Amino acid sequence: MPEIETRRDDLRALHGVHLWHAGNSNCSQRVRMVLEEKGVAWTSHPVDLFNFEHATPEYQAIHPKGLVPALIHDGRTIIDSNDIIAHVDAAFPGAGSLRPLHESDELAVLLALASDAQMSLRILSHEFMFSDFRRYGRAQLEHFSANHHNSEFAQFLWKFSVDGFSHEELMACRATLATAVEALDRHLATNVWLAGDQVSLADFSWVPNIHRLELFDFPLGRYPHLLRWLDTMKARPSYAAALGAYEKELPRVSDAELARRATFFAAADLIRDAARSSLNGES
């Protein structure tokens, strides 16, 4: 569990649960859902990513990588959203455990799968949701790079804004996410939940990711069992409290971008179906 050093005296003196988060961040959404599901009282500290608040010295003193979310519980700092929800579940057992009753490797595998999908989700989100308004100019990128200590993320924004992602890179991300979603759908064909016989951390880890796929029109209609599960998760009060209450409406995507998005996913599906038919020996 990535508990890191709490660097400032004022942060070490904090009591209770404090969450630094962003409304549209899928990683923040999973933490908020678990906090709401467990009935934990928490103090909200919004971080405006679009205005580079995560690049300020004040925030990077909390999370040295300048990413959201970050949680401080009674002076202890925990980062990485899947580790945060595991901490919350263990620290507040009174509301019932969100770990499967008969725990196996299944939960760990599903949490790791959600983490592994994050980069592909980030790339396709920027390409198909943020492309009209989050491509920064060189002056903005130089300012961000000079102030944000996470060179990997700074390089990501440079690539997105200046060079762009190649078609091959986008197709690889699409394939990564399709493989994960297909695995979830197969599991849900015979199970109500992703891990065990009750709702668990695996469900809360994955539901913001699937919600994000919905937002950029990933072809989820191919996965009926996943959609049934998604409707079940959306019906939980914690979903509206954690997502609807904090998610900001983004600028409207242009008609040209919507058409480009639809063309990309349609072509990707044709290629994937053709490859599957070839493997199955169909003509």
CSV table of C-alpha atoms in Angstrom, one decimal:
chain,number,residue,atom,x,y,z
A,1,MET,CA,0.0,0.0,0.0
A,2,PRO,CA,1.7,3.3,-1.1
A,3,GLU,CA,1.5,5.2,2.1
A,4,ILE,CA,4.0,8.0,1.7
A,5,GLU,CA,5.6,10.5,4.0
A,6,THR,CA,3.3,13.3,5.1
A,7,ARG,CA,5.7,16.2,4.4
A,8,ARG,CA,4.1,19.2,6.1
A,9,ASP,CA,3.3,19.7,9.8
A,10,ASP,CA,-0.1,21.1,9.1
A,11,LEU,CA,-1.0,18.0,7.1
A,12,ARG,CA,0.3,15.7,9.8
A,13,ALA,CA,-2.0,17.5,12.2
A,14,LEU,CA,-5.1,16.9,10.2
A,15,HIS,CA,-7.8,14.7,11.8
A,16,GLY,CA,-10.3,12.6,10.0
A,17,VAL,CA,-10.4,11.9,6.3
A,18,HIS,CA,-9.4,14.5,3.8
A,19,LEU,CA,-9.5,13.8,0.0
A,20,TRP,CA,-7.8,15.9,-2.7
A,21,HIS,CA,-9.7,15.0,-5.9
A,22,ALA,CA,-11.0,16.2,-9.3
A,23,GLY,CA,-14.7,15.9,-10.4
A,24,ASN,CA,-14.1,14.2,-13.7
A,25,SER,CA,-11.1,12.0,-12.7
A,26,ASN,CA,-12.1,8.4,-12.9
A,27,CYS,CA,-9.5,7.6,-10.2
A,28,SER,CA,-11.1,10.2,-7.9
A,29,GLN,CA,-14.5,8.8,-8.7
A,30,ARG,CA,-13.8,5.3,-7.4
A,31,VAL,CA,-12.5,6.7,-4.1
A,32,ARG,CA,-15.5,9.0,-3.6
A,33,MET,CA,-17.8,6.0,-4.4
A,34,VAL,CA,-16.2,3.9,-1.7
A,35,LEU,CA,-16.3,6.7,0.8
A,36,GLU,CA,-20.0,7.2,0.2
A,37,GLU,CA,-20.7,3.4,0.1
A,38,LYS,CA,-19.0,3.1,3.5
A,39,GLY,CA,-20.7,6.1,5.0
A,40,VAL,CA,-17.4,7.8,5.8
A,41,ALA,CA,-17.4,11.5,6.7
A,42,TRP,CA,-14.8,13.2,4.6
A,43,THR,CA,-13.5,16.7,3.8
A,44,SER,CA,-13.4,17.6,0.2
A,45,HIS,CA,-10.4,19.4,-1.3
A,46,PRO,CA,-11.1,19.9,-5.1
A,47,VAL,CA,-8.1,20.1,-7.4
A,48,ASP,CA,-8.7,22.0,-10.7
A,49,LEU,CA,-6.7,20.0,-13.2
A,50,PHE,CA,-7.6,22.1,-16.2
A,51,ASN,CA,-6.1,25.1,-14.5
A,52,PHE,CA,-3.0,23.2,-13.5
A,53,GLU,CA,-3.6,23.2,-9.7
A,54,HIS,CA,-1.9,19.9,-9.5
A,55,ALA,CA,1.3,21.6,-10.6
A,56,THR,CA,1.4,24.0,-7.7
A,57,PRO,CA,4.0,23.6,-4.9
A,58,GLU,CA,1.1,23.3,-2.4
A,59,TYR,CA,-0.4,20.3,-4.0
A,60,GLN,CA,2.8,18.6,-4.9
A,61,ALA,CA,3.8,18.8,-1.2
A,62,ILE,CA,0.8,16.5,-0.7
A,63,HIS,CA,1.2,14.2,-3.7
A,64,PRO,CA,4.8,14.4,-5.1
A,65,LYS,CA,3.7,13.1,-8.5
A,66,GLY,CA,1.1,15.8,-8.8
A,67,LEU,CA,-1.7,13.3,-9.6
A,68,VAL,CA,-5.2,12.9,-8.1
A,69,PRO,CA,-6.5,11.6,-5.8
A,70,ALA,CA,-4.6,11.8,-2.6
A,71,LEU,CA,-6.0,10.9,0.8
A,72,ILE,CA,-4.9,12.0,4.3
A,73,HIS,CA,-6.4,10.0,7.1
A,74,ASP,CA,-5.4,11.3,10.6
A,75,GLY,CA,-2.1,12.7,9.2
A,76,ARG,CA,-1.2,9.6,7.1
A,77,THR,CA,-1.0,10.2,3.4
A,78,ILE,CA,-2.1,7.5,0.9
A,79,ILE,CA,-1.9,7.7,-2.9
A,80,ASP,CA,-3.0,5.5,-5.8
A,81,SER,CA,-6.7,5.2,-5.9
A,82,ASN,CA,-6.9,1.4,-5.6
A,83,ASP,CA,-4.7,1.5,-2.6
A,84,ILE,CA,-6.8,4.3,-1.1
A,85,ILE,CA,-10.1,2.3,-1.4
A,86,ALA,CA,-8.4,-0.7,0.2
A,87,HIS,CA,-7.3,1.5,3.0
A,88,VAL,CA,-10.8,3.0,3.5
A,89,ASP,CA,-12.4,-0.4,3.5
A,90,ALA,CA,-10.0,-1.7,6.1
A,91,ALA,CA,-10.0,1.5,8.3
A,92,PHE,CA,-13.8,1.6,8.5
A,93,PRO,CA,-15.0,-2.0,8.9
A,94,GLY,CA,-18.3,-1.0,10.6
A,95,ALA,CA,-20.2,-0.4,7.4
A,96,GLY,CA,-19.4,-3.9,6.2
A,97,SER,CA,-16.4,-5.2,4.2
A,98,LEU,CA,-16.1,-4.6,0.5
A,99,ARG,CA,-13.8,-7.6,0.1
A,100,PRO,CA,-15.2,-10.9,-1.1
A,101,LEU,CA,-16.3,-13.2,1.8
A,102,HIS,CA,-14.1,-16.0,0.4
A,103,GLU,CA,-11.3,-13.9,-0.9
A,104,SER,CA,-9.1,-15.3,-3.6
A,105,ASP,CA,-6.6,-13.9,-6.2
A,106,GLU,CA,-9.6,-12.7,-8.2
A,107,LEU,CA,-9.9,-9.4,-6.4
A,108,ALA,CA,-6.2,-8.6,-6.8
A,109,VAL,CA,-6.3,-9.5,-10.5
A,110,LEU,CA,-9.3,-7.3,-11.2
A,111,LEU,CA,-7.8,-4.3,-9.3
A,112,ALA,CA,-4.5,-4.8,-11.2
A,113,LEU,CA,-6.5,-5.0,-14.5
A,114,ALA,CA,-8.2,-1.7,-13.7
A,115,SER,CA,-4.8,-0.1,-12.9
A,116,ASP,CA,-3.2,-1.5,-16.1
A,117,ALA,CA,-6.0,0.0,-18.2
A,118,GLN,CA,-5.4,3.5,-16.9
A,119,MET,CA,-2.9,4.6,-19.5
A,120,SER,CA,-5.0,3.4,-22.4
A,121,LEU,CA,-8.1,5.1,-20.8
A,122,ARG,CA,-6.1,8.3,-20.4
A,123,ILE,CA,-4.9,8.3,-24.0
A,124,LEU,CA,-8.3,7.7,-25.5
A,125,SER,CA,-10.0,10.1,-23.1
A,126,HIS,CA,-7.7,12.9,-24.3
A,127,GLU,CA,-8.0,11.9,-27.9
A,128,PHE,CA,-11.8,11.7,-28.0
A,129,MET,CA,-13.1,13.8,-25.1
A,130,PHE,CA,-10.5,16.5,-24.6
A,131,SER,CA,-9.1,17.1,-28.0
A,132,ASP,CA,-11.2,20.3,-28.7
A,133,PHE,CA,-10.1,22.1,-25.6
A,134,ARG,CA,-7.1,20.5,-23.8
A,135,ARG,CA,-4.4,20.8,-26.5
A,136,TYR,CA,-2.1,23.3,-24.9
A,137,GLY,CA,0.2,25.8,-26.6
A,138,ARG,CA,4.0,25.7,-26.2
A,139,ALA,CA,4.0,28.5,-23.6
A,140,GLN,CA,1.5,26.6,-21.4
A,141,LEU,CA,3.3,23.4,-21.8
A,142,GLU,CA,6.6,25.0,-20.9
A,143,HIS,CA,5.0,26.5,-17.8
A,144,PHE,CA,3.5,23.2,-16.8
A,145,SER,CA,6.8,21.3,-17.3
A,146,ALA,CA,8.7,23.9,-15.3
A,147,ASN,CA,6.4,23.5,-12.3
A,148,HIS,CA,5.1,19.9,-12.4
A,149,HIS,CA,7.6,17.5,-11.0
A,150,ASN,CA,6.2,14.4,-12.8
A,151,SER,CA,8.1,14.4,-16.0
A,152,GLU,CA,6.2,11.4,-17.3
A,153,PHE,CA,2.9,13.3,-17.2
A,154,ALA,CA,4.4,16.5,-18.6
A,155,GLN,CA,5.8,14.4,-21.5
A,156,PHE,CA,2.3,12.9,-22.0
A,157,LEU,CA,0.7,16.4,-22.3
A,158,TRP,CA,3.5,17.5,-24.8
A,159,LYS,CA,2.8,14.4,-26.9
A,160,PHE,CA,-0.9,14.9,-26.9
A,161,SER,CA,-0.8,18.6,-27.6
A,162,VAL,CA,2.1,18.8,-30.1
A,163,ASP,CA,2.9,15.5,-31.7
A,164,GLY,CA,-0.4,13.7,-31.3
A,165,PHE,CA,-0.9,10.0,-30.9
A,166,SER,CA,-0.4,7.8,-33.9
A,167,HIS,CA,-3.3,5.6,-35.3
A,168,GLU,CA,-1.3,2.6,-34.2
A,169,GLU,CA,-1.0,3.9,-30.6
A,170,LEU,CA,-4.8,4.6,-30.5
A,171,MET,CA,-5.6,1.1,-31.9
A,172,ALA,CA,-3.3,-0.5,-29.3
A,173,CYS,CA,-5.2,1.4,-26.5
A,174,ARG,CA,-8.5,0.3,-28.0
A,175,ALA,CA,-7.3,-3.3,-28.1
A,176,THR,CA,-6.2,-3.2,-24.5
A,177,LEU,CA,-9.5,-1.8,-23.3
A,178,ALA,CA,-11.5,-4.2,-25.5
A,179,THR,CA,-9.6,-7.2,-24.1
A,180,ALA,CA,-10.3,-6.1,-20.5
A,181,VAL,CA,-14.0,-5.3,-21.2
A,182,GLU,CA,-14.5,-8.7,-22.9
A,183,ALA,CA,-13.0,-10.5,-19.9
A,184,LEU,CA,-15.4,-8.6,-17.6
A,185,ASP,CA,-18.4,-9.4,-19.8
A,186,ARG,CA,-17.5,-13.1,-19.9
A,187,HIS,CA,-17.3,-13.2,-16.1
A,188,LEU,CA,-20.5,-11.3,-15.7
A,189,ALA,CA,-22.4,-13.7,-17.9
A,190,THR,CA,-22.5,-16.1,-14.9
A,191,ASN,CA,-21.9,-13.7,-12.0
A,192,VAL,CA,-23.7,-10.7,-10.5
A,193,TRP,CA,-20.6,-9.1,-9.3
A,194,LEU,CA,-17.0,-8.9,-10.5
A,195,ALA,CA,-15.5,-10.7,-7.5
A,196,GLY,CA,-17.4,-12.9,-5.1
A,197,ASP,CA,-21.1,-13.1,-4.2
A,198,GLN,CA,-21.5,-9.4,-3.1
A,199,VAL,CA,-20.4,-6.0,-4.4
A,200,SER,CA,-16.7,-5.5,-3.7
A,201,LEU,CA,-13.8,-3.1,-4.3
A,202,ALA,CA,-13.4,-4.6,-7.8
A,203,ASP,CA,-16.9,-3.3,-8.8
A,204,PHE,CA,-16.1,0.2,-7.4
A,205,SER,CA,-12.7,0.2,-9.1
A,206,TRP,CA,-14.1,-0.6,-12.5
A,207,VAL,CA,-17.4,1.3,-12.6
A,208,PRO,CA,-15.7,4.7,-13.2
A,209,ASN,CA,-13.7,3.2,-16.0
A,210,ILE,CA,-16.7,1.9,-17.8
A,211,HIS,CA,-18.5,5.2,-17.2
A,212,ARG,CA,-15.6,6.9,-18.9
A,213,LEU,CA,-15.8,4.5,-21.9
A,214,GLU,CA,-19.5,5.5,-22.2
A,215,LEU,CA,-18.6,9.1,-22.3
A,216,PHE,CA,-16.4,8.7,-25.4
A,217,ASP,CA,-18.7,6.3,-27.1
A,218,PHE,CA,-16.7,3.1,-26.7
A,219,PRO,CA,-18.9,0.4,-28.3
A,220,LEU,CA,-20.3,-1.1,-25.0
A,221,GLY,CA,-23.4,-2.4,-26.8
A,222,ARG,CA,-21.4,-5.5,-27.7
A,223,TYR,CA,-21.2,-6.4,-24.0
A,224,PRO,CA,-24.7,-7.0,-22.6
A,225,HIS,CA,-23.7,-8.6,-19.3
A,226,LEU,CA,-21.4,-5.7,-18.6
A,227,LEU,CA,-24.2,-3.2,-19.3
A,228,ARG,CA,-26.6,-5.1,-16.9
A,229,TRP,CA,-23.9,-4.8,-14.2
A,230,LEU,CA,-23.4,-1.1,-15.0
A,231,ASP,CA,-27.1,-0.4,-14.6
A,232,THR,CA,-27.0,-2.2,-11.2
A,233,MET,CA,-24.0,-0.1,-10.1
A,234,LYS,CA,-25.6,3.2,-11.3
A,235,ALA,CA,-28.6,2.4,-9.2
A,236,ARG,CA,-26.6,2.5,-6.0
A,237,PRO,CA,-26.9,5.8,-4.1
A,238,SER,CA,-23.1,6.1,-3.9
A,239,TYR,CA,-22.9,6.4,-7.7
A,240,ALA,CA,-25.0,9.6,-7.9
A,241,ALA,CA,-23.3,11.0,-4.7
A,242,ALA,CA,-19.8,10.3,-6.0
A,243,LEU,CA,-20.1,10.9,-9.8
A,244,GLY,CA,-23.2,13.0,-10.5
A,245,ALA,CA,-22.6,15.5,-7.7
A,246,TYR,CA,-19.0,16.3,-8.7
A,247,GLU,CA,-18.6,15.6,-12.4
A,248,LYS,CA,-18.5,18.8,-14.4
A,249,GLU,CA,-20.0,19.2,-17.8
A,250,LEU,CA,-17.2,19.4,-20.4
A,251,PRO,CA,-17.3,21.6,-23.5
A,252,ARG,CA,-19.4,20.1,-26.2
A,253,VAL,CA,-17.4,17.9,-28.6
A,254,SER,CA,-17.7,19.2,-32.2
A,255,ASP,CA,-19.6,17.4,-34.8
A,256,ALA,CA,-16.4,16.7,-36.7
A,257,GLU,CA,-14.8,15.1,-33.6
A,258,LEU,CA,-17.9,13.0,-33.0
A,259,ALA,CA,-17.7,11.7,-36.6
A,260,ARG,CA,-14.0,11.0,-36.2
A,261,ARG,CA,-14.7,9.1,-33.0
A,262,ALA,CA,-17.4,7.0,-34.6
A,263,THR,CA,-15.3,6.2,-37.6
A,264,PHE,CA,-12.4,5.1,-35.4
A,265,PHE,CA,-14.4,2.7,-33.3
A,266,ALA,CA,-16.3,1.3,-36.2
A,267,ALA,CA,-13.1,0.6,-38.1
A,268,ALA,CA,-11.4,-0.9,-35.0
A,269,ASP,CA,-14.4,-3.2,-34.5
A,270,LEU,CA,-14.2,-4.4,-38.1
A,271,ILE,CA,-10.5,-5.2,-37.7
A,272,ARG,CA,-11.0,-6.9,-34.4
A,273,ASP,CA,-13.9,-9.0,-35.7
A,274,ALA,CA,-11.9,-9.9,-38.8
A,275,ALA,CA,-8.9,-11.0,-36.7
A,276,ARG,CA,-11.1,-13.1,-34.5
A,277,SER,CA,-12.7,-14.8,-37.5
A,278,SER,CA,-9.3,-15.6,-38.9
A,279,LEU,CA,-8.2,-17.2,-35.7
A,280,ASN,CA,-11.4,-19.3,-35.6
A,281,GLY,CA,-10.8,-20.5,-39.2
A,282,GLU,CA,-13.8,-18.7,-40.7
A,283,SER,CA,-13.7,-17.5,-44.3
